[in-house]
């Protein structure tokens, strides 16, 4: 076998030769000090280049990039689909509750309308109270409000419309249960 | 680049508005991209700005990414085009090679005499790395780019060929030229 060319030496260093050629090259390197020296030199160059250390990145680099990306907005369709899904679930829950109470269809419709009307009225009152309470809370928290707003923004951008609407429905149901429980206790004359 | 979640799944989720998915992509590629841009630009702050801009461009172009291509190749193509625009503005030759020939089998360039004191015998590996960092800046930009992609970012010749839209043989030949030039530059400093 003739002495190795530089290109073939690199191919050998990088493991690009087929097994047969590799064996021939290895046999030649064992018997040719000149080629062996050229091989060592190129092997060292490649090893040094491949072992170059990572350039130091700021630890918050990804956050910096993300801060320049506008928050994702769910499409109108996905918001509408989530809202319809949540309302359907709510309505099905109400229906199951009223059916369980053994009323007639006419009474059932009247009861459902009544319940929805009551729920709507209570929700508006509840929402007004939540807004008022939230405003007071934000004033009290002062400097933290920016962070809270950012956290809220992050939550809105990370969670999809489905998650946000579901959380909203759950929070409303929970609040309605609390209001209902407190109301019953007060009407029965017990301490809440 | 091995990962538990495939890049194409992350891209699909990011296109649907999942910011965490895109953040995962950034975490996965920030270091290789910064190593590439940093070693080609030679200025830390500029390389940081470029790396950010490449991710922002990638985010804006995500809907046009076709999953049959490797994501890393697509991302590095954006970075490479960004660099070429920069070099053109600064009038640094980005595509032509003054010293290089593109022929497939030309055993070109190695005007480095063998038989001089070997690099391997004169320097420790760490010292050679320091010298390589300095010598990289003296390589013509197009050769430097291919060398960094191959030997710093560990991309295959095929990936580089796809990224640079060049034949594999041409890429191999140019990387070879870069290595021999670099070897020459290292020996000059002994």
mmCIF file of C-alpha atoms in Angstrom:
data_model
loop_
_atom_site.group_PDB
_atom_site.id
_atom_site.type_symbol
_atom_site.label_atom_id
_atom_site.label_comp_id
_atom_site.label_asym_id
_atom_site.label_seq_id
_atom_site.Cartn_x
_atom_site.Cartn_y
_atom_site.Cartn_z
ATOM 1 C CA UNK A 1 0.000 0.000 0.000
ATOM 2 C CA UNK A 2 1.228 3.535 -0.862
ATOM 3 C CA UNK A 3 1.609 6.216 1.776
ATOM 4 C CA UNK A 4 -1.593 7.922 2.895
ATOM 5 C CA UNK A 5 -2.778 11.209 1.447
ATOM 6 C CA UNK A 6 -3.899 13.915 3.882
ATOM 7 C CA UNK A 7 -7.557 13.564 2.920
ATOM 8 C CA UNK A 8 -7.574 9.816 3.497
ATOM 9 C CA UNK A 9 -5.800 10.330 6.801
ATOM 10 C CA UNK A 10 -8.644 12.608 7.931
ATOM 11 C CA UNK A 11 -11.188 10.068 6.666
ATOM 12 C CA UNK A 12 -9.474 7.465 8.833
ATOM 13 C CA UNK A 13 -9.374 9.828 11.842
ATOM 14 C CA UNK A 14 -13.100 10.566 11.446
ATOM 15 C CA UNK A 15 -14.024 6.901 10.988
ATOM 16 C CA UNK A 16 -15.311 7.407 7.442
ATOM 17 C CA UNK A 17 -13.428 4.554 5.768
ATOM 18 C CA UNK A 18 -15.095 1.241 4.992
ATOM 19 C CA UNK A 19 -13.881 -1.670 7.173
ATOM 20 C CA UNK A 20 -11.661 -3.201 4.483
ATOM 21 C CA UNK A 21 -9.874 0.067 3.723
ATOM 22 C CA UNK A 22 -9.581 0.825 7.422
ATOM 23 C CA UNK A 23 -7.762 -2.448 8.024
ATOM 24 C CA UNK A 24 -5.347 -1.729 5.165
ATOM 25 C CA UNK A 25 -4.677 1.770 6.527
ATOM 26 C CA UNK A 26 -4.076 0.406 10.033
ATOM 27 C CA UNK A 27 -1.622 -2.154 8.689
ATOM 28 C CA UNK A 28 0.217 0.592 6.808
ATOM 29 C CA UNK A 29 0.314 2.907 9.813
ATOM 30 C CA UNK A 30 1.943 0.106 11.839
ATOM 31 C CA UNK A 31 4.778 -0.133 9.356
ATOM 32 C CA UNK A 32 5.253 3.505 8.215
ATOM 33 C CA UNK A 33 6.547 5.987 10.835
ATOM 34 C CA UNK A 34 6.041 8.970 8.473
ATOM 35 C CA UNK A 35 2.350 8.238 7.930
ATOM 36 C CA UNK A 36 1.987 7.441 11.616
ATOM 37 C CA UNK A 37 3.353 10.886 12.538
ATOM 38 C CA UNK A 38 1.073 12.623 10.005
ATOM 39 C CA UNK A 39 -1.875 10.633 11.365
ATOM 40 C CA UNK A 40 -1.086 11.559 15.001
ATOM 41 C CA UNK A 41 -0.824 15.210 14.093
ATOM 42 C CA UNK A 42 -4.191 15.276 12.325
ATOM 43 C CA UNK A 43 -5.831 13.169 14.988
ATOM 44 C CA UNK A 44 -4.721 15.676 17.603
ATOM 45 C CA UNK A 45 -6.049 18.608 15.561
ATOM 46 C CA UNK A 46 -9.467 16.991 15.134
ATOM 47 C CA UNK A 47 -9.618 15.910 18.801
ATOM 48 C CA UNK A 48 -8.684 19.414 19.962
ATOM 49 C CA UNK A 49 -11.315 21.028 17.712
ATOM 50 C CA UNK A 50 -14.018 18.607 18.789
ATOM 51 C CA UNK A 51 -13.193 19.183 22.437
ATOM 52 C CA UNK A 52 -13.428 22.977 22.284
ATOM 53 C CA UNK A 53 -15.339 24.100 25.400
ATOM 54 C CA UNK A 54 -18.840 25.558 25.212
ATOM 55 C CA UNK A 55 -18.923 29.349 25.094
ATOM 56 C CA UNK A 56 -20.481 30.607 28.356
ATOM 57 C CA UNK A 57 -24.160 31.525 27.940
ATOM 58 C CA UNK A 58 -26.055 33.704 30.433
ATOM 59 C CA UNK A 59 -28.237 31.410 32.592
ATOM 60 C CA UNK A 60 -31.370 33.426 31.762
ATOM 61 C CA UNK A 61 -30.810 33.352 28.014
ATOM 62 C CA UNK A 62 -33.923 31.292 27.202
ATOM 63 C CA UNK A 63 -36.070 33.557 29.397
ATOM 64 C CA UNK A 64 -34.684 36.607 27.572
ATOM 65 C CA UNK A 65 -35.691 35.146 24.213
ATOM 66 C CA UNK A 66 -39.122 34.137 25.516
ATOM 67 C CA UNK A 67 -39.669 37.679 26.821
ATOM 68 C CA UNK A 68 -39.360 38.937 23.250
ATOM 69 C CA UNK A 69 -41.978 36.525 21.951
ATOM 70 C CA UNK A 70 -45.538 37.894 22.159
ATOM 71 C CA UNK A 71 -47.922 35.800 24.296
ATOM 72 C CA UNK A 72 -49.794 33.168 22.352
ATOM 73 C CA UNK A 73 -53.456 33.882 21.736
ATOM 74 C CA UNK A 74 -55.855 30.979 21.393
ATOM 75 C CA UNK A 75 -57.893 31.057 18.199
ATOM 76 C CA UNK A 76 -61.506 32.264 18.349
ATOM 77 C CA UNK A 77 -62.567 28.739 17.424
ATOM 78 C CA UNK A 78 -60.699 27.102 20.300
ATOM 79 C CA UNK A 79 -62.094 29.606 22.828
ATOM 80 C CA UNK A 80 -65.637 29.095 21.472
ATOM 81 C CA UNK A 81 -65.225 25.298 21.538
ATOM 82 C CA UNK A 82 -63.975 25.406 25.137
ATOM 83 C CA UNK A 83 -66.850 27.687 26.227
ATOM 84 C CA UNK A 84 -69.489 25.506 24.512
ATOM 85 C CA UNK A 85 -67.937 22.388 26.089
ATOM 86 C CA UNK A 86 -67.964 23.957 29.561
ATOM 87 C CA UNK A 87 -71.579 25.169 29.226
ATOM 88 C CA UNK A 88 -72.690 21.746 27.991
ATOM 89 C CA UNK A 89 -71.048 20.105 31.014
ATOM 90 C CA UNK A 90 -72.664 22.617 33.349
ATOM 91 C CA UNK A 91 -76.085 22.088 31.790
ATOM 92 C CA UNK A 92 -75.722 18.287 31.873
ATOM 93 C CA UNK A 93 -74.793 18.485 35.559
ATOM 94 C CA UNK A 94 -77.861 20.578 36.342
ATOM 95 C CA UNK A 95 -80.075 18.223 34.332
ATOM 96 C CA UNK A 96 -78.749 15.187 36.213
ATOM 97 C CA UNK A 97 -79.335 16.935 39.540
ATOM 98 C CA UNK A 98 -82.949 17.882 38.684
ATOM 99 C CA UNK A 99 -83.749 14.455 37.214
ATOM 100 C CA UNK A 100 -82.461 12.899 40.418
ATOM 101 C CA UNK A 101 -84.973 14.988 42.351
ATOM 102 C CA UNK A 102 -87.865 13.185 40.479
ATOM 103 C CA UNK A 103 -89.746 16.188 39.000
ATOM 104 C CA UNK A 104 -92.112 16.205 35.951
ATOM 105 C CA UNK A 105 -90.814 17.538 32.546
ATOM 106 C CA UNK A 106 -92.729 20.827 32.972
ATOM 107 C CA UNK A 107 -91.536 21.202 36.536
ATOM 108 C CA UNK A 108 -88.065 20.204 35.382
ATOM 109 C CA UNK A 109 -87.956 23.001 32.762
ATOM 110 C CA UNK A 110 -89.261 25.530 35.255
ATOM 111 C CA UNK A 111 -86.772 24.378 37.867
ATOM 112 C CA UNK A 112 -83.874 24.545 35.400
ATOM 113 C CA UNK A 113 -84.832 28.013 34.226
ATOM 114 C CA UNK A 114 -85.189 29.098 37.804
ATOM 115 C CA UNK A 115 -81.837 27.632 38.748
ATOM 116 C CA UNK A 116 -80.099 29.183 35.762
ATOM 117 C CA UNK A 117 -81.669 32.548 36.514
ATOM 118 C CA UNK A 118 -80.632 32.306 40.159
ATOM 119 C CA UNK A 119 -77.125 31.121 39.170
ATOM 120 C CA UNK A 120 -76.813 33.990 36.674
ATOM 121 C CA UNK A 121 -77.915 36.563 39.253
ATOM 122 C CA UNK A 122 -75.614 35.151 41.899
ATOM 123 C CA UNK A 123 -72.714 34.947 39.449
ATOM 124 C CA UNK A 124 -73.040 38.647 38.593
ATOM 125 C CA UNK A 125 -73.115 39.556 42.278
ATOM 126 C CA UNK A 126 -70.224 37.203 42.972
ATOM 127 C CA UNK A 127 -68.192 38.605 40.072
ATOM 128 C CA UNK A 128 -68.732 42.153 41.328
ATOM 129 C CA UNK A 129 -67.537 41.103 44.789
ATOM 130 C CA UNK A 130 -64.516 39.302 43.336
ATOM 131 C CA UNK A 131 -63.530 42.374 41.303
ATOM 132 C CA UNK A 132 -63.904 44.612 44.367
ATOM 133 C CA UNK A 133 -61.929 42.194 46.547
ATOM 134 C CA UNK A 134 -59.286 41.789 43.835
ATOM 135 C CA UNK A 135 -58.844 45.569 43.549
ATOM 136 C CA UNK A 136 -58.352 45.884 47.326
ATOM 137 C CA UNK A 137 -55.933 42.948 47.290
ATOM 138 C CA UNK A 138 -53.907 44.452 44.436
ATOM 139 C CA UNK A 139 -53.708 47.785 46.299
ATOM 140 C CA UNK A 140 -52.500 45.979 49.425
ATOM 141 C CA UNK A 141 -49.928 43.933 47.530
ATOM 142 C CA UNK A 142 -48.644 47.096 45.830
ATOM 143 C CA UNK A 143 -45.244 46.237 44.366
ATOM 144 C CA UNK A 144 -46.179 42.613 43.860
ATOM 145 C CA UNK A 145 -48.964 43.477 41.446
ATOM 146 C CA UNK A 146 -46.623 43.637 38.451
ATOM 147 C CA UNK A 147 -45.275 40.189 39.276
ATOM 148 C CA UNK A 148 -48.822 38.879 39.742
ATOM 149 C CA UNK A 149 -49.861 40.333 36.393
ATOM 150 C CA UNK A 150 -46.835 38.716 34.751
ATOM 151 C CA UNK A 151 -47.629 35.375 36.408
ATOM 152 C CA UNK A 152 -51.233 35.668 35.205
ATOM 153 C CA UNK A 153 -50.033 36.514 31.726
ATOM 154 C CA UNK A 154 -47.708 33.517 31.780
ATOM 155 C CA UNK A 155 -50.564 31.260 32.923
ATOM 156 C CA UNK A 156 -52.811 32.554 30.152
ATOM 157 C CA UNK A 157 -50.152 32.031 27.514
ATOM 158 C CA UNK A 158 -49.111 28.568 28.676
ATOM 159 C CA UNK A 159 -52.525 27.090 29.369
ATOM 160 C CA UNK A 160 -54.841 26.721 26.420
ATOM 161 C CA UNK A 161 -58.405 28.054 26.279
ATOM 162 C CA UNK A 162 -59.764 24.668 27.425
ATOM 163 C CA UNK A 163 -57.770 24.724 30.653
ATOM 164 C CA UNK A 164 -58.591 28.354 31.411
ATOM 165 C CA UNK A 165 -62.354 27.971 30.795
ATOM 166 C CA UNK A 166 -62.410 24.735 32.842
ATOM 167 C CA UNK A 167 -60.597 26.483 35.724
ATOM 168 C CA UNK A 168 -63.093 29.352 35.490
ATOM 169 C CA UNK A 169 -66.070 26.962 35.630
ATOM 170 C CA UNK A 170 -64.561 25.086 38.573
ATOM 171 C CA UNK A 171 -63.875 28.319 40.463
ATOM 172 C CA UNK A 172 -67.454 29.515 39.805
ATOM 173 C CA UNK A 173 -68.934 26.201 41.007
ATOM 174 C CA UNK A 174 -66.781 26.278 44.118
ATOM 175 C CA UNK A 175 -67.773 29.855 44.877
ATOM 176 C CA UNK A 176 -71.459 29.008 44.278
ATOM 177 C CA UNK A 177 -71.171 26.065 46.699
ATOM 178 C CA UNK A 178 -69.608 28.268 49.364
ATOM 179 C CA UNK A 179 -72.297 30.975 48.902
ATOM 180 C CA UNK A 180 -75.029 28.301 48.951
ATOM 181 C CA UNK A 181 -73.629 26.671 52.116
ATOM 182 C CA UNK A 182 -73.234 29.985 53.938
ATOM 183 C CA UNK A 183 -76.765 31.029 52.865
ATOM 184 C CA UNK A 184 -78.294 27.814 54.218
ATOM 185 C CA UNK A 185 -76.504 28.060 57.518
ATOM 186 C CA UNK A 186 -77.533 31.671 57.939
ATOM 187 C CA UNK A 187 -81.194 30.905 57.094
ATOM 188 C CA UNK A 188 -81.244 28.033 59.610
ATOM 189 C CA UNK A 189 -79.931 30.393 62.264
ATOM 190 C CA UNK A 190 -76.580 28.637 62.729
ATOM 191 C CA UNK A 191 -73.208 30.303 62.879
ATOM 192 C CA UNK A 192 -71.406 29.910 59.511
ATOM 193 C CA UNK B 1 -29.143 15.395 19.449
ATOM 194 C CA UNK B 2 -31.090 12.801 21.397
ATOM 195 C CA UNK B 3 -34.160 13.868 23.327
ATOM 196 C CA UNK B 4 -37.117 12.337 25.104
ATOM 197 C CA UNK B 5 -39.558 14.514 23.157
ATOM 198 C CA UNK B 6 -38.970 14.658 19.426
ATOM 199 C CA UNK B 7 -38.207 18.063 17.967
ATOM 200 C CA UNK B 8 -41.091 17.772 15.530
ATOM 201 C CA UNK B 9 -43.547 17.223 18.411
ATOM 202 C CA UNK B 10 -42.220 20.302 20.152
ATOM 203 C CA UNK B 11 -42.549 22.287 16.939
ATOM 204 C CA UNK B 12 -46.141 21.101 16.471
ATOM 205 C CA UNK B 13 -47.013 22.171 20.016
ATOM 206 C CA UNK B 14 -45.204 25.508 19.632
ATOM 207 C CA UNK B 15 -47.126 26.247 16.417
ATOM 208 C CA UNK B 16 -50.357 25.678 18.373
ATOM 209 C CA UNK B 17 -49.231 28.359 20.824
ATOM 210 C CA UNK B 18 -47.529 26.248 23.493
ATOM 211 C CA UNK B 19 -44.777 28.575 24.693
ATOM 212 C CA UNK B 20 -43.229 25.958 26.947
ATOM 213 C CA UNK B 21 -42.586 23.769 23.914
ATOM 214 C CA UNK B 22 -40.658 26.555 22.217
ATOM 215 C CA UNK B 23 -38.759 27.262 25.423
ATOM 216 C CA UNK B 24 -37.712 23.593 25.442
ATOM 217 C CA UNK B 25 -36.471 24.017 21.867
ATOM 218 C CA UNK B 26 -34.422 27.041 22.955
ATOM 219 C CA UNK B 27 -32.945 25.156 25.911
ATOM 220 C CA UNK B 28 -32.042 22.311 23.600
ATOM 221 C CA UNK B 29 -30.347 24.377 20.892
ATOM 222 C CA UNK B 30 -29.115 27.563 22.577
ATOM 223 C CA UNK B 31 -25.660 26.166 23.356
ATOM 224 C CA UNK B 32 -24.845 24.597 19.951
ATOM 225 C CA UNK B 33 -26.198 27.669 18.169
ATOM 226 C CA UNK B 34 -24.241 30.055 20.376
ATOM 227 C CA UNK B 35 -21.067 27.978 19.980
ATOM 228 C CA UNK B 36 -21.522 28.169 16.201
ATOM 229 C CA UNK B 37 -22.316 31.892 16.006
ATOM 230 C CA UNK B 38 -19.797 32.824 18.694
ATOM 231 C CA UNK B 39 -16.940 31.090 16.914
ATOM 232 C CA UNK B 40 -17.888 32.600 13.574
ATOM 233 C CA UNK B 41 -18.447 36.144 14.768
ATOM 234 C CA UNK B 42 -15.737 36.227 17.426
ATOM 235 C CA UNK B 43 -17.687 38.772 19.521
ATOM 236 C CA UNK B 44 -19.613 37.516 22.516
ATOM 237 C CA UNK B 45 -22.309 40.212 22.698
ATOM 238 C CA UNK B 46 -22.900 40.178 18.965
ATOM 239 C CA UNK B 47 -23.145 36.390 19.010
ATOM 240 C CA UNK B 48 -25.704 36.579 21.847
ATOM 241 C CA UNK B 49 -27.800 39.065 19.854
ATOM 242 C CA UNK B 50 -27.537 36.868 16.760
ATOM 243 C CA UNK B 51 -28.533 33.753 18.697
ATOM 244 C CA UNK B 52 -31.612 35.562 20.026
ATOM 245 C CA UNK B 53 -32.515 36.828 16.572
ATOM 246 C CA UNK B 54 -32.153 33.358 15.082
ATOM 247 C CA UNK B 55 -34.582 31.936 17.654
ATOM 248 C CA UNK B 56 -37.041 34.778 17.019
ATOM 249 C CA UNK B 57 -36.818 34.223 13.266
ATOM 250 C CA UNK B 58 -37.270 30.490 13.800
ATOM 251 C CA UNK B 59 -40.338 31.121 15.975
ATOM 252 C CA UNK B 60 -41.890 33.336 13.321
ATOM 253 C CA UNK B 61 -41.140 30.745 10.632
ATOM 254 C CA UNK B 62 -42.253 27.660 12.591
ATOM 255 C CA UNK B 63 -45.438 27.196 10.504
ATOM 256 C CA UNK B 64 -43.252 26.820 7.397
ATOM 257 C CA UNK B 65 -41.074 24.072 8.958
ATOM 258 C CA UNK B 66 -41.586 20.745 7.211
ATOM 259 C CA UNK B 67 -41.179 17.781 9.586
ATOM 260 C CA UNK B 68 -39.549 15.571 6.933
ATOM 261 C CA UNK B 69 -36.393 17.684 7.448
ATOM 262 C CA UNK B 70 -34.245 17.488 10.536
ATOM 263 C CA UNK B 71 -35.099 20.409 12.823
ATOM 264 C CA UNK B 72 -31.463 21.138 13.736
ATOM 265 C CA UNK B 73 -30.574 21.446 10.030
ATOM 266 C CA UNK B 74 -33.485 23.858 9.516
ATOM 267 C CA UNK B 75 -32.445 25.946 12.534
ATOM 268 C CA UNK B 76 -28.785 26.090 11.489
ATOM 269 C CA UNK B 77 -29.866 27.088 7.974
ATOM 270 C CA UNK B 78 -31.628 30.126 9.457
ATOM 271 C CA UNK B 79 -28.494 30.926 11.482
ATOM 272 C CA UNK B 80 -26.238 30.493 8.460
ATOM 273 C CA UNK B 81 -28.412 32.767 6.286
ATOM 274 C CA UNK B 82 -28.432 35.347 9.067
ATOM 275 C CA UNK B 83 -24.633 35.246 9.168
ATOM 276 C CA UNK B 84 -24.325 35.535 5.395
ATOM 277 C CA UNK B 85 -26.563 38.635 5.442
ATOM 278 C CA UNK B 86 -24.329 40.106 8.135
ATOM 279 C CA UNK B 87 -21.138 39.316 6.242
ATOM 280 C CA UNK B 88 -22.577 40.794 3.051
ATOM 281 C CA UNK B 89 -23.444 44.002 4.866
ATOM 282 C CA UNK B 90 -19.919 44.128 6.290
ATOM 283 C CA UNK B 91 -18.533 43.174 2.851
ATOM 284 C CA UNK B 92 -16.861 40.030 4.163
ATOM 285 C CA UNK B 93 -16.732 37.387 1.405
ATOM 286 C CA UNK B 94 -19.419 34.907 2.355
ATOM 287 C CA UNK B 95 -19.682 32.640 -0.641
ATOM 288 C CA UNK B 96 -16.546 32.890 -2.741
ATOM 289 C CA UNK B 97 -13.293 31.412 -1.603
ATOM 290 C CA UNK B 98 -10.114 33.173 -2.493
ATOM 291 C CA UNK B 99 -7.880 30.280 -1.604
ATOM 292 C CA UNK B 100 -10.143 27.360 -2.165
ATOM 293 C CA UNK B 101 -11.060 25.163 -5.065
ATOM 294 C CA UNK B 102 -14.374 23.390 -5.200
ATOM 295 C CA UNK B 103 -13.377 20.432 -7.328
ATOM 296 C CA UNK B 104 -14.308 17.156 -5.728
ATOM 297 C CA UNK B 105 -11.012 15.363 -5.831
ATOM 298 C CA UNK B 106 -8.537 18.219 -5.913
ATOM 299 C CA UNK B 107 -5.892 17.519 -3.349
ATOM 300 C CA UNK B 108 -5.670 21.234 -2.824
ATOM 301 C CA UNK B 109 -4.149 23.648 -0.429
ATOM 302 C CA UNK B 110 -1.993 21.786 1.983
ATOM 303 C CA UNK B 111 0.956 24.079 1.486
ATOM 304 C CA UNK B 112 2.166 22.982 4.859
ATOM 305 C CA UNK B 113 5.415 21.171 4.827
ATOM 306 C CA UNK B 114 5.459 17.934 6.732
ATOM 307 C CA UNK B 115 8.498 16.976 8.710
ATOM 308 C CA UNK B 116 8.605 20.105 10.841
ATOM 309 C CA UNK B 117 8.280 19.664 14.599
ATOM 310 C CA UNK B 118 4.931 18.032 15.121
ATOM 311 C CA UNK B 119 2.119 19.962 16.757
ATOM 312 C CA UNK B 120 1.321 16.911 18.821
ATOM 313 C CA UNK B 121 4.802 16.762 20.260
ATOM 314 C CA UNK B 122 5.042 20.468 21.001
ATOM 315 C CA UNK B 123 1.751 21.290 22.613
ATOM 316 C CA UNK B 124 -0.692 19.858 25.046
ATOM 317 C CA UNK B 125 -4.242 19.409 23.859
ATOM 318 C CA UNK B 126 -5.527 22.318 25.940
ATOM 319 C CA UNK B 127 -2.935 24.645 24.577
ATOM 320 C CA UNK B 128 -3.810 23.580 21.061
ATOM 321 C CA UNK B 129 -7.458 24.401 21.754
ATOM 322 C CA UNK B 130 -6.505 27.908 22.770
ATOM 323 C CA UNK B 131 -4.513 28.270 19.569
ATOM 324 C CA UNK B 132 -7.327 26.853 17.479
ATOM 325 C CA UNK B 133 -9.720 29.466 18.918
ATOM 326 C CA UNK B 134 -7.329 32.199 17.816
ATOM 327 C CA UNK B 135 -6.466 30.627 14.454
ATOM 328 C CA UNK B 136 -10.140 30.138 13.562
ATOM 329 C CA UNK B 137 -10.472 33.895 13.150
ATOM 330 C CA UNK B 138 -7.805 33.803 10.434
ATOM 331 C CA UNK B 139 -9.601 31.260 8.276
ATOM 332 C CA UNK B 140 -11.712 32.636 5.407
ATOM 333 C CA UNK B 141 -15.290 32.931 6.712
ATOM 334 C CA UNK B 142 -16.829 30.239 4.444
ATOM 335 C CA UNK B 143 -14.151 27.692 5.396
ATOM 336 C CA UNK B 144 -14.429 28.631 9.046
ATOM 337 C CA UNK B 145 -18.179 28.113 8.963
ATOM 338 C CA UNK B 146 -17.912 24.629 7.476
ATOM 339 C CA UNK B 147 -15.122 23.651 9.856
ATOM 340 C CA UNK B 148 -17.141 24.805 12.895
ATOM 341 C CA UNK B 149 -20.268 23.002 11.715
ATOM 342 C CA UNK B 150 -18.322 19.784 11.217
ATOM 343 C CA UNK B 151 -15.863 19.715 14.081
ATOM 344 C CA UNK B 152 -17.361 21.977 16.748
ATOM 345 C CA UNK B 153 -21.072 21.344 16.207
ATOM 346 C CA UNK B 154 -20.454 17.757 15.128
ATOM 347 C CA UNK B 155 -22.804 17.843 12.134
ATOM 348 C CA UNK B 156 -22.306 15.153 9.503
ATOM 349 C CA UNK B 157 -21.065 16.092 6.033
ATOM 350 C CA UNK B 158 -24.519 15.180 4.705
ATOM 351 C CA UNK B 159 -26.250 17.523 7.171
ATOM 352 C CA UNK B 160 -23.879 20.356 6.284
ATOM 353 C CA UNK B 161 -24.455 19.719 2.575
ATOM 354 C CA UNK B 162 -28.230 19.939 3.099
ATOM 355 C CA UNK B 163 -27.853 23.077 5.204
ATOM 356 C CA UNK B 164 -25.532 24.886 2.784
ATOM 357 C CA UNK B 165 -27.194 23.457 -0.338
ATOM 358 C CA UNK B 166 -23.832 22.175 -1.584
ATOM 359 C CA UNK B 167 -22.769 18.738 -2.831
ATOM 360 C CA UNK B 168 -21.375 16.495 -0.073
ATOM 361 C CA UNK B 169 -18.052 16.196 -1.924
ATOM 362 C CA UNK B 170 -17.649 19.972 -2.030
ATOM 363 C CA UNK B 171 -18.354 20.259 1.685
ATOM 364 C CA UNK B 172 -15.852 17.512 2.478
ATOM 365 C CA UNK B 173 -13.252 19.135 0.310
ATOM 366 C CA UNK B 174 -13.706 22.548 1.904
ATOM 367 C CA UNK B 175 -13.615 21.150 5.434
ATOM 368 C CA UNK B 176 -10.407 19.371 4.480
ATOM 369 C CA UNK B 177 -8.974 22.668 3.223
ATOM 370 C CA UNK B 178 -9.997 24.361 6.456
ATOM 371 C CA UNK B 179 -8.255 21.700 8.543
ATOM 372 C CA UNK B 180 -5.057 21.885 6.552
ATOM 373 C CA UNK B 181 -5.052 25.692 6.683
ATOM 374 C CA UNK B 182 -5.654 25.547 10.409
ATOM 375 C CA UNK B 183 -2.824 23.065 10.816
ATOM 376 C CA UNK B 184 -0.598 25.424 8.885
ATOM 377 C CA UNK B 185 -1.608 28.359 11.062
ATOM 378 C CA UNK B 186 -0.926 26.340 14.207
ATOM 379 C CA UNK B 187 2.512 25.351 12.983
ATOM 380 C CA UNK B 188 3.314 28.977 12.131
ATOM 381 C CA UNK B 189 2.913 29.828 15.795
ATOM 382 C CA UNK B 190 5.221 27.119 17.136
#
